[in-house]
């Protein structure tokens, strides 16, 4: 019985830790340098402080389409953007655009 309780406690703690890690993010304020949609339909951006492509999401999704429009406006205007960066272990790092500086 003790073993079952111990295993359940460890399982609950590991799931809680995974959820906390999945919700972790970093806010950054760079300029968008490039906006690109690849052949797979992923909207990608490059920012001045990062050498690799960052994923906004799949084109056709309402949020992604809005972020693409904001990213294009930011890239054309040269303004800094408030970008929320979600670390990824596979594929492109995922980001969302929260605002563009005035």
PDB file of C-alpha atoms in Angstrom, residues 1-8:
ATOM      1  CA  UNK A   1       0.000   0.000   0.000  1.00  0.00           C
ATOM      2  CA  UNK A   2       2.867   2.362   0.851  1.00  0.00           C
ATOM      3  CA  UNK A   3       4.404   1.706  -2.550  1.00  0.00           C
ATOM      4  CA  UNK A   4       1.167   2.591  -4.349  1.00  0.00           C
ATOM      5  CA  UNK A   5       0.813   5.828  -2.385  1.00  0.00           C
ATOM      6  CA  UNK A   6       4.459   6.705  -3.086  1.00  0.00           C
ATOM      7  CA  UNK A   7       4.082   6.015  -6.817  1.00  0.00           C
ATOM      8  CA  UNK A   8       0.884   8.090  -6.994  1.00  0.00           C
TER       9      UNK A   8
END
